Short mmCIF file of C-alpha atoms in Angstrom, two decimals:
data_model
loop_
_atom_site.label_atom_id
_atom_site.label_comp_id
_atom_site.label_asym_id
_atom_site.label_seq_id
_atom_site.Cartn_x
_atom_site.Cartn_y
_atom_site.Cartn_z
CA MET O 22 -120.45 52.63 -166.28
CA LYS O 23 -120.41 50.13 -169.14
CA ILE O 24 -119.83 50.34 -172.88
CA THR O 25 -123.10 49.60 -174.64
CA ARG O 26 -122.44 50.27 -178.33
CA ILE O 27 -119.57 50.87 -180.75
CA GLU O 28 -120.23 52.32 -184.20
CA THR O 29 -117.96 53.22 -187.12
CA PHE O 30 -118.42 55.86 -189.83
CA GLN O 31 -116.52 55.87 -193.12
CA VAL O 32 -116.50 59.54 -194.06
CA PRO O 33 -114.90 61.52 -196.91
CA PRO O 34 -112.29 62.33 -197.86
CA ARG O 35 -110.55 59.14 -196.60
CA TRP O 36 -111.28 58.83 -192.88
CA LEU O 37 -112.90 56.37 -190.48
CA PHE O 38 -114.43 57.52 -187.18
CA CYS O 39 -115.61 55.38 -184.28
CA ARG O 40 -118.19 56.25 -181.64
CA VAL O 41 -118.18 54.50 -178.26
CA GLU O 42 -121.36 54.90 -176.21
CA THR O 43 -121.88 54.10 -172.52
CA ASP O 44 -124.96 53.36 -170.43
CA ASP O 45 -124.39 56.66 -168.59
CA GLY O 46 -124.80 58.57 -171.84
CA VAL O 47 -121.12 59.53 -172.11
CA VAL O 48 -119.85 59.18 -175.68
CA GLY O 49 -116.26 59.05 -176.87
CA TRP O 50 -114.93 59.47 -180.40
CA GLY O 51 -111.85 58.04 -182.08
CA GLU O 52 -110.29 57.84 -185.54
CA PRO O 53 -109.15 54.30 -186.41
CA VAL O 54 -108.00 54.24 -190.01
CA VAL O 55 -105.31 53.12 -192.40
CA GLU O 56 -105.44 55.44 -195.38
CA GLY O 57 -106.60 53.40 -198.36
CA ARG O 58 -107.70 50.46 -196.19
CA ALA O 59 -110.53 52.02 -194.17
CA GLU O 60 -112.91 49.11 -194.80
CA VAL O 61 -110.39 46.62 -193.46
CA VAL O 62 -109.84 48.60 -190.25
CA ARG O 63 -113.60 48.97 -189.89
CA ALA O 64 -113.90 45.18 -189.81
CA ALA O 65 -111.11 44.99 -187.22
CA VAL O 66 -112.92 47.49 -184.99
CA ASP O 67 -116.06 45.33 -185.21
CA VAL O 68 -114.07 42.31 -184.03
CA LEU O 69 -112.44 44.18 -181.13
CA ALA O 70 -115.82 45.62 -180.16
CA GLU O 71 -116.92 42.09 -179.22
CA TYR O 72 -114.58 42.34 -176.23
CA LEU O 73 -115.23 45.97 -175.30
CA VAL O 74 -119.02 46.01 -175.22
CA GLY O 75 -120.08 45.42 -171.62
CA GLN O 76 -116.74 46.56 -170.19
CA ASP O 77 -115.94 49.54 -167.94
CA PRO O 78 -114.54 52.19 -170.35
CA LEU O 79 -112.30 53.72 -167.68
CA ARG O 80 -109.98 50.69 -167.50
CA ILE O 81 -108.03 52.07 -170.46
CA GLN O 82 -104.65 50.52 -169.70
CA ASP O 83 -106.14 47.07 -169.13
CA HIS O 84 -108.21 47.26 -172.31
CA TRP O 85 -105.13 48.32 -174.27
CA GLN O 86 -103.29 45.22 -173.05
CA VAL O 87 -106.12 42.91 -174.02
CA LEU O 88 -106.80 44.55 -177.40
CA THR O 89 -103.13 44.46 -178.42
CA LYS O 90 -102.03 41.19 -176.78
CA GLY O 91 -105.20 39.16 -176.32
CA GLY O 92 -104.83 37.61 -179.76
CA PHE O 93 -102.00 35.21 -180.51
CA TYR O 94 -101.21 37.15 -183.74
CA ARG O 95 -100.48 40.76 -182.91
CA GLY O 96 -99.50 44.10 -184.33
CA GLY O 97 -99.43 45.41 -187.86
CA PRO O 98 -101.07 48.53 -189.23
CA VAL O 99 -104.66 47.26 -189.34
CA LEU O 100 -104.93 45.94 -185.78
CA SER O 101 -102.80 48.76 -184.33
CA SER O 102 -104.97 51.36 -186.05
CA ALA O 103 -108.19 49.71 -184.86
CA VAL O 104 -106.83 49.76 -181.29
CA ALA O 105 -105.68 53.36 -181.75
CA GLY O 106 -109.12 54.71 -182.59
CA LEU O 107 -110.81 52.79 -179.79
CA ASP O 108 -108.12 53.98 -177.37
CA GLN O 109 -108.73 57.61 -178.38
CA ALA O 110 -112.44 57.14 -177.73
CA LEU O 111 -111.82 55.65 -174.28
CA TRP O 112 -109.59 58.57 -173.31
CA ASP O 113 -112.30 60.92 -174.59
CA ILE O 114 -114.82 59.17 -172.32
CA ALA O 115 -112.42 59.32 -169.37
CA GLY O 116 -111.86 63.05 -169.80
CA LYS O 117 -115.58 63.73 -170.07
CA THR O 118 -116.27 61.55 -167.03
CA TYR O 119 -113.67 63.29 -164.87
CA GLY O 120 -114.38 66.74 -166.33
CA ALA O 121 -110.81 67.23 -167.52
CA PRO O 122 -108.91 67.41 -170.81
CA VAL O 123 -106.89 64.33 -171.67
CA HIS O 124 -103.62 66.24 -171.26
CA ALA O 125 -104.53 66.78 -167.61
CA LEU O 126 -105.03 63.03 -167.18
CA LEU O 127 -101.58 62.48 -168.74
CA GLY O 128 -99.95 64.59 -166.04
CA GLY O 129 -100.86 68.13 -166.97
CA PRO O 130 -99.71 70.61 -169.61
CA VAL O 131 -96.06 71.46 -170.12
CA ARG O 132 -96.78 74.28 -172.63
CA GLU O 133 -99.50 76.78 -173.42
CA ARG O 134 -99.45 76.43 -177.20
CA VAL O 135 -98.38 73.86 -179.76
CA ARG O 136 -96.56 74.73 -182.96
CA VAL O 137 -98.17 73.26 -186.09
CA TYR O 138 -97.11 73.11 -189.72
CA ALA O 139 -98.94 73.20 -193.05
CA TRP O 140 -98.53 70.96 -196.10
CA VAL O 141 -97.53 72.38 -199.49
CA GLY O 142 -96.74 70.94 -202.89
CA GLY O 143 -98.78 67.75 -203.03
CA ASP O 144 -97.50 64.35 -204.13
CA GLU O 145 -95.78 65.85 -207.18
CA PRO O 146 -94.37 69.09 -205.73
CA ALA O 147 -95.14 72.11 -207.91
CA GLU O 148 -96.04 75.80 -207.61
CA LEU O 149 -94.41 75.87 -204.21
CA GLY O 150 -93.71 79.57 -204.06
CA GLU O 151 -97.35 80.67 -204.14
CA GLN O 152 -98.48 77.92 -201.76
CA ILE O 153 -95.79 78.69 -199.20
CA ALA O 154 -96.44 82.41 -199.41
CA ALA O 155 -100.12 81.75 -198.66
CA GLN O 156 -99.21 79.71 -195.58
CA VAL O 157 -96.84 82.41 -194.36
CA GLU O 158 -99.63 84.94 -194.85
CA ALA O 159 -101.89 82.66 -192.78
CA GLY O 160 -99.37 82.85 -189.93
CA PHE O 161 -97.62 79.49 -190.20
CA THR O 162 -93.96 79.43 -189.26
CA ALA O 163 -93.27 76.01 -190.80
CA VAL O 164 -94.31 73.98 -193.82
CA LYS O 165 -93.66 70.45 -195.03
CA MET O 166 -93.28 69.32 -198.62
CA ASN O 167 -92.59 66.12 -200.49
CA GLY O 168 -89.05 66.11 -201.80
CA ALA O 169 -89.89 64.41 -205.07
CA GLY O 170 -92.44 62.45 -207.03
CA VAL O 171 -91.47 59.21 -208.76
CA THR O 172 -87.76 58.70 -208.08
CA SER O 173 -85.36 56.30 -209.78
CA PRO O 174 -83.77 53.59 -207.58
CA ILE O 175 -80.53 55.51 -207.96
CA ALA O 176 -81.62 59.12 -208.35
CA THR O 177 -80.39 60.77 -211.52
CA ALA O 178 -78.50 64.04 -211.54
CA ALA O 179 -81.66 65.77 -212.74
CA GLU O 180 -83.80 64.21 -210.00
CA THR O 181 -81.30 65.15 -207.32
CA ALA O 182 -81.05 68.72 -208.63
CA ALA O 183 -84.85 69.02 -208.71
CA VAL O 184 -85.13 68.13 -205.02
CA VAL O 185 -82.54 70.74 -204.09
CA GLU O 186 -84.19 73.35 -206.33
CA ARG O 187 -87.59 72.79 -204.72
CA VAL O 188 -86.24 73.14 -201.20
CA ALA O 189 -84.23 76.18 -202.24
CA ALA O 190 -87.41 77.76 -203.61
CA ALA O 191 -89.13 77.07 -200.30
CA ARG O 192 -86.25 78.54 -198.32
CA GLU O 193 -86.28 81.68 -200.46
CA VAL O 194 -89.93 82.36 -199.54
CA LEU O 195 -89.60 81.32 -195.90
CA GLY O 196 -86.38 83.16 -195.17
CA PRO O 197 -84.11 82.12 -192.28
CA GLY O 198 -86.71 82.60 -189.54
CA ARG O 199 -89.17 79.90 -190.64
CA ASP O 200 -88.80 76.18 -191.18
CA VAL O 201 -89.25 73.70 -194.01
CA ALA O 202 -89.43 69.95 -193.44
CA VAL O 203 -88.88 67.62 -196.38
CA ASP O 204 -90.66 64.27 -196.76
CA PHE O 205 -88.81 61.62 -198.76
CA HIS O 206 -91.84 59.33 -198.23
CA GLY O 207 -89.70 56.22 -198.58
CA ARG O 208 -89.23 57.05 -202.28
CA PHE O 209 -85.44 57.17 -201.99
CA THR O 210 -83.02 54.31 -201.59
CA ALA O 211 -80.32 54.71 -198.96
CA ALA O 212 -77.75 55.45 -201.67
CA SER O 213 -79.87 58.22 -203.18
CA ALA O 214 -80.80 59.62 -199.78
CA ARG O 215 -77.16 59.83 -198.76
CA ARG O 216 -76.37 61.90 -201.84
CA VAL O 217 -79.37 64.24 -201.57
CA LEU O 218 -79.04 64.84 -197.82
CA ALA O 219 -75.58 66.28 -198.26
CA GLU O 220 -76.82 68.71 -200.90
CA LEU O 221 -79.81 69.80 -198.81
CA ALA O 222 -77.72 70.65 -195.75
CA PRO O 223 -76.98 74.30 -196.71
CA LEU O 224 -80.75 74.92 -196.94
CA HIS O 225 -81.16 73.88 -193.29
CA PRO O 226 -84.31 71.71 -193.36
CA LEU O 227 -85.99 71.24 -190.00
CA PHE O 228 -85.80 67.51 -190.72
CA VAL O 229 -85.98 65.01 -193.57
CA GLU O 230 -88.77 62.48 -193.09
CA GLU O 231 -88.69 58.78 -194.02
CA PRO O 232 -85.31 58.91 -195.77
CA VAL O 233 -85.71 55.18 -196.45
CA LEU O 234 -88.56 52.69 -196.28
CA PRO O 235 -89.43 51.37 -192.81
CA GLU O 236 -88.41 47.86 -193.85
CA HIS O 237 -84.93 49.28 -194.51
CA GLY O 238 -84.63 50.60 -190.97
CA HIS O 239 -81.44 48.59 -190.50
CA LEU O 240 -79.81 51.14 -192.84
CA LEU O 241 -80.71 54.10 -190.63
CA PRO O 242 -77.53 54.00 -188.49
CA GLY O 243 -75.36 54.54 -191.56
CA LEU O 244 -77.56 57.37 -192.80
CA VAL O 245 -77.65 59.10 -189.42
CA GLU O 246 -73.88 58.87 -189.19
CA VAL O 247 -73.30 60.72 -192.48
CA SER O 248 -76.36 63.00 -192.63
CA PRO O 249 -75.82 66.67 -191.82
CA VAL O 250 -79.64 67.01 -191.72
CA PRO O 251 -81.79 65.77 -188.79
CA LEU O 252 -83.65 62.60 -189.78
CA ALA O 253 -87.22 61.70 -188.84
CA THR O 254 -89.31 58.57 -189.22
CA GLY O 255 -92.20 56.69 -187.68
CA GLU O 256 -95.51 57.09 -189.52
CA ARG O 257 -95.27 53.39 -190.48
CA LEU O 258 -94.02 52.16 -187.10
CA TYR O 259 -96.73 50.98 -184.75
CA SER O 260 -95.25 50.32 -181.30
CA ARG O 261 -92.43 51.10 -178.88
CA ALA O 262 -90.73 47.90 -179.99
CA GLU O 263 -90.69 49.07 -183.62
CA PHE O 264 -89.43 52.53 -182.67
CA LEU O 265 -86.56 51.22 -180.56
CA PRO O 266 -84.20 50.35 -183.46
CA ALA O 267 -84.83 53.73 -185.10
CA LEU O 268 -84.12 55.54 -181.85
CA THR O 269 -80.97 53.56 -181.18
CA ALA O 270 -79.91 54.41 -184.75
CA GLY O 271 -79.98 58.06 -183.70
CA ILE O 272 -82.99 59.59 -185.46
CA ALA O 273 -83.65 63.14 -184.31
CA VAL O 274 -87.45 63.09 -184.59
CA ALA O 275 -89.96 60.32 -183.86
CA GLN O 276 -93.22 60.54 -185.82
CA PRO O 277 -95.79 58.07 -184.47
CA ASP O 278 -99.33 58.50 -185.76
CA LEU O 279 -102.05 58.64 -183.10
CA SER O 280 -104.39 56.72 -185.43
CA HIS O 281 -101.86 54.00 -186.26
CA ALA O 282 -99.48 53.49 -183.33
CA GLY O 283 -101.87 52.25 -180.65
CA GLY O 284 -103.50 55.58 -179.85
CA ILE O 285 -102.86 57.96 -176.97
CA THR O 286 -101.77 55.18 -174.64
CA GLU O 287 -98.91 53.92 -176.80
CA VAL O 288 -97.80 57.22 -178.32
CA HIS O 289 -97.43 58.72 -174.86
CA ARG O 290 -95.05 55.86 -174.05
CA ILE O 291 -93.24 56.22 -177.39
CA ALA O 292 -92.65 59.88 -176.53
CA SER O 293 -91.07 58.91 -173.21
CA LEU O 294 -88.90 56.32 -174.93
CA ALA O 295 -87.80 58.90 -177.50
CA ASP O 296 -86.88 61.30 -174.71
CA THR O 297 -84.37 58.81 -173.33
CA TYR O 298 -82.59 58.97 -176.70
CA GLY O 299 -82.72 62.75 -176.97
CA ALA O 300 -85.24 62.53 -179.82
CA GLN O 301 -88.15 64.93 -180.32
CA LEU O 302 -91.79 64.02 -180.96
CA ALA O 303 -93.57 65.28 -184.09
CA PRO O 304 -96.73 63.19 -184.51
CA HIS O 305 -97.76 62.26 -188.03
CA CYS O 306 -101.32 63.44 -188.76
CA PRO O 307 -102.51 64.04 -192.34
CA LEU O 308 -105.92 62.80 -191.14
CA GLY O 309 -109.13 64.12 -189.63
CA PRO O 310 -110.19 66.19 -186.63
CA ILE O 311 -110.29 63.40 -184.05
CA ALA O 312 -106.76 62.23 -184.84
CA LEU O 313 -105.53 65.82 -184.61
CA ALA O 314 -107.35 66.43 -181.34
CA ALA O 315 -105.75 63.30 -179.85
CA SER O 316 -102.34 64.40 -181.15
CA LEU O 317 -102.66 67.82 -179.54
CA GLN O 318 -103.60 66.30 -176.18
CA VAL O 319 -100.36 64.31 -176.24
CA ALA O 320 -98.39 67.32 -177.45
CA PHE O 321 -99.52 69.48 -174.53
CA ALA O 322 -98.35 66.84 -172.04
CA THR O 323 -95.06 65.87 -173.73
CA PRO O 324 -91.83 67.69 -172.75
CA ASN O 325 -89.88 66.55 -175.84
CA PHE O 326 -92.55 67.63 -178.34
CA LEU O 327 -91.31 69.48 -181.45
CA ILE O 328 -94.10 70.28 -183.92
CA GLN O 329 -97.50 68.93 -185.02
CA GLU O 330 -98.67 68.00 -188.51
CA GLN O 331 -102.25 68.97 -189.45
CA SER O 332 -104.28 68.42 -192.59
CA ARG O 333 -106.16 71.65 -193.20
CA GLY O 334 -105.99 72.28 -196.95
CA ILE O 335 -103.88 69.18 -197.63
CA HIS O 336 -104.09 67.86 -201.18
CA TYR O 337 -105.96 64.71 -200.12
CA ASN O 338 -108.92 66.67 -198.71
CA LYS O 339 -111.16 67.02 -201.75
CA ASP O 340 -114.68 66.20 -200.49
CA ALA O 341 -114.26 67.33 -196.89
CA ASP O 342 -111.64 69.12 -194.82
CA LEU O 343 -110.43 69.28 -191.23
CA LEU O 344 -113.35 71.40 -190.02
CA SER O 345 -116.14 69.69 -191.98
CA TYR O 346 -117.43 67.49 -189.15
CA LEU O 347 -116.93 69.83 -186.20
CA ALA O 348 -119.81 71.54 -184.41
CA ASP O 349 -117.32 74.19 -183.25
CA PRO O 350 -114.10 74.88 -185.21
CA THR O 351 -112.55 76.98 -182.43
CA PRO O 352 -110.03 74.34 -181.23
CA PHE O 353 -108.40 74.37 -184.68
CA ARG O 354 -108.20 78.11 -185.19
CA PHE O 355 -104.43 78.43 -185.29
CA VAL O 356 -102.86 81.71 -184.19
CA ASP O 357 -99.36 82.58 -185.43
CA GLY O 358 -98.86 78.98 -186.50
CA HIS O 359 -99.84 77.55 -183.11
CA ALA O 360 -102.78 75.76 -181.51
CA THR O 361 -103.64 77.23 -178.12
CA ARG O 362 -104.30 75.02 -175.12
CA ASN O 363 -107.87 73.78 -174.90
CA ASP O 364 -109.20 72.81 -171.47
CA ALA O 365 -112.50 71.34 -172.65
CA PRO O 366 -112.99 67.81 -171.28
CA GLY O 367 -111.86 64.72 -173.16
CA LEU O 368 -110.30 65.32 -176.56
CA GLY O 369 -111.62 68.88 -176.50
CA ILE O 370 -113.72 68.81 -179.68
CA THR O 371 -117.42 68.39 -180.42
CA LEU O 372 -118.39 66.41 -183.50
CA ASP O 373 -121.43 67.28 -185.60
CA GLU O 374 -122.94 63.82 -185.31
CA ALA O 375 -125.65 64.43 -187.90
CA ALA O 376 -122.99 65.47 -190.44
CA VAL O 377 -120.91 62.39 -189.62
CA ARG O 378 -123.86 60.04 -190.08
CA ALA O 379 -124.87 61.70 -193.33
CA ALA O 380 -121.31 61.50 -194.66
CA ASP O 381 -121.11 57.81 -193.76
CA ARG O 382 -124.11 57.14 -195.98
CA ALA O 383 -122.12 58.55 -198.89
CA GLY O 384 -118.91 56.86 -197.75
CA HIS O 385 -115.68 56.75 -199.70
CA ALA O 386 -113.32 54.28 -201.30
CA TRP O 387 -110.08 56.26 -201.23
CA ARG O 388 -106.98 54.44 -202.47
CA ASN O 389 -103.46 55.73 -202.76
CA PRO O 390 -102.13 55.92 -206.33
CA VAL O 391 -99.93 53.19 -207.79
CA TRP O 392 -96.89 54.70 -209.45
CA ARG O 393 -94.60 53.23 -212.09
CA HIS O 394 -91.15 54.02 -213.43
CA ALA O 395 -90.54 54.85 -217.08
CA ASP O 396 -89.97 51.15 -217.80
CA ASP O 397 -93.40 50.34 -216.28
CA SER O 398 -91.96 48.67 -213.16
CA PHE O 399 -93.49 49.47 -209.77
CA ALA O 400 -92.39 52.71 -208.12
CA GLU O 401 -92.79 53.72 -204.45
CA TRP O 402 -95.54 56.26 -203.82
#
């Protein structure tokens, strides 16, 4: 079996899909994208496809080595995301070829269902009570929310109080038996995070995500030491090597993204590395159906898995949603806040190829917003 063609599809709301076709007629799908830079990753996939076309798709580990290390300049979000989507597609082909789900190829399932959470509040958290109540009504046992919008370099008393008030409002609706995770999104400095974490502790967040920017990872040990709240990070870390300092710092939750951190191959290894540090895996996934399907395959085969992000109804999904490009939505029908184990071969989903091709003709040019402080200086989004 040989790879004969690789195509990419830039589909709303902000996603990029890739399709890998073989001469035996087996097709695999992946989701290689950097949100806001889809066109750039698309070009990277085209370059990497020069190597893959003509190759045996089942040599996944060898291809991963060449795609990530075959160039003298390596890594970074664009190349790692291009590799990630292609890697997902190769695993999809392998599962379909062997007639098994990817989680079986990773060693078999360690659980029968995977807990998932829903997003509430948007980039500027508001109207949380109604949104959380709707998710509870839908059966979810956990939600995640942004802690704040634009935040001063040293958070003011009002900004700090607003974060606590929002989480308190969430806790009031959720009660003690459900969970809320809080995303700082790198909008806080270490000094501000240290102050806010202490005040959030009585509200018992499941974890606080990206308490500082990834480039300030050297500050994580100090934050972990004083934080009474479990800390999580990893959506902007792209390899085991980049996760190692965060894990040695003592983070509680590792959050690699299956569409950014080298795909199934690398995230499976990141999960094993995290396990040696007593950290849990909670893959980042505010993306499309292929990324989520890949994430769930890893989750079913990972002992130290905690919870899975998913994008249904997320505030970014304006022109399409999680189910828009699926021929069968059954794999993402969550029951009591969980995804049940799917034994269909490969990634376990079937794409509506006609819908994907039609959406690609429309395309998208999604960009994240650029925020500014009151004095018009740049602010972290």
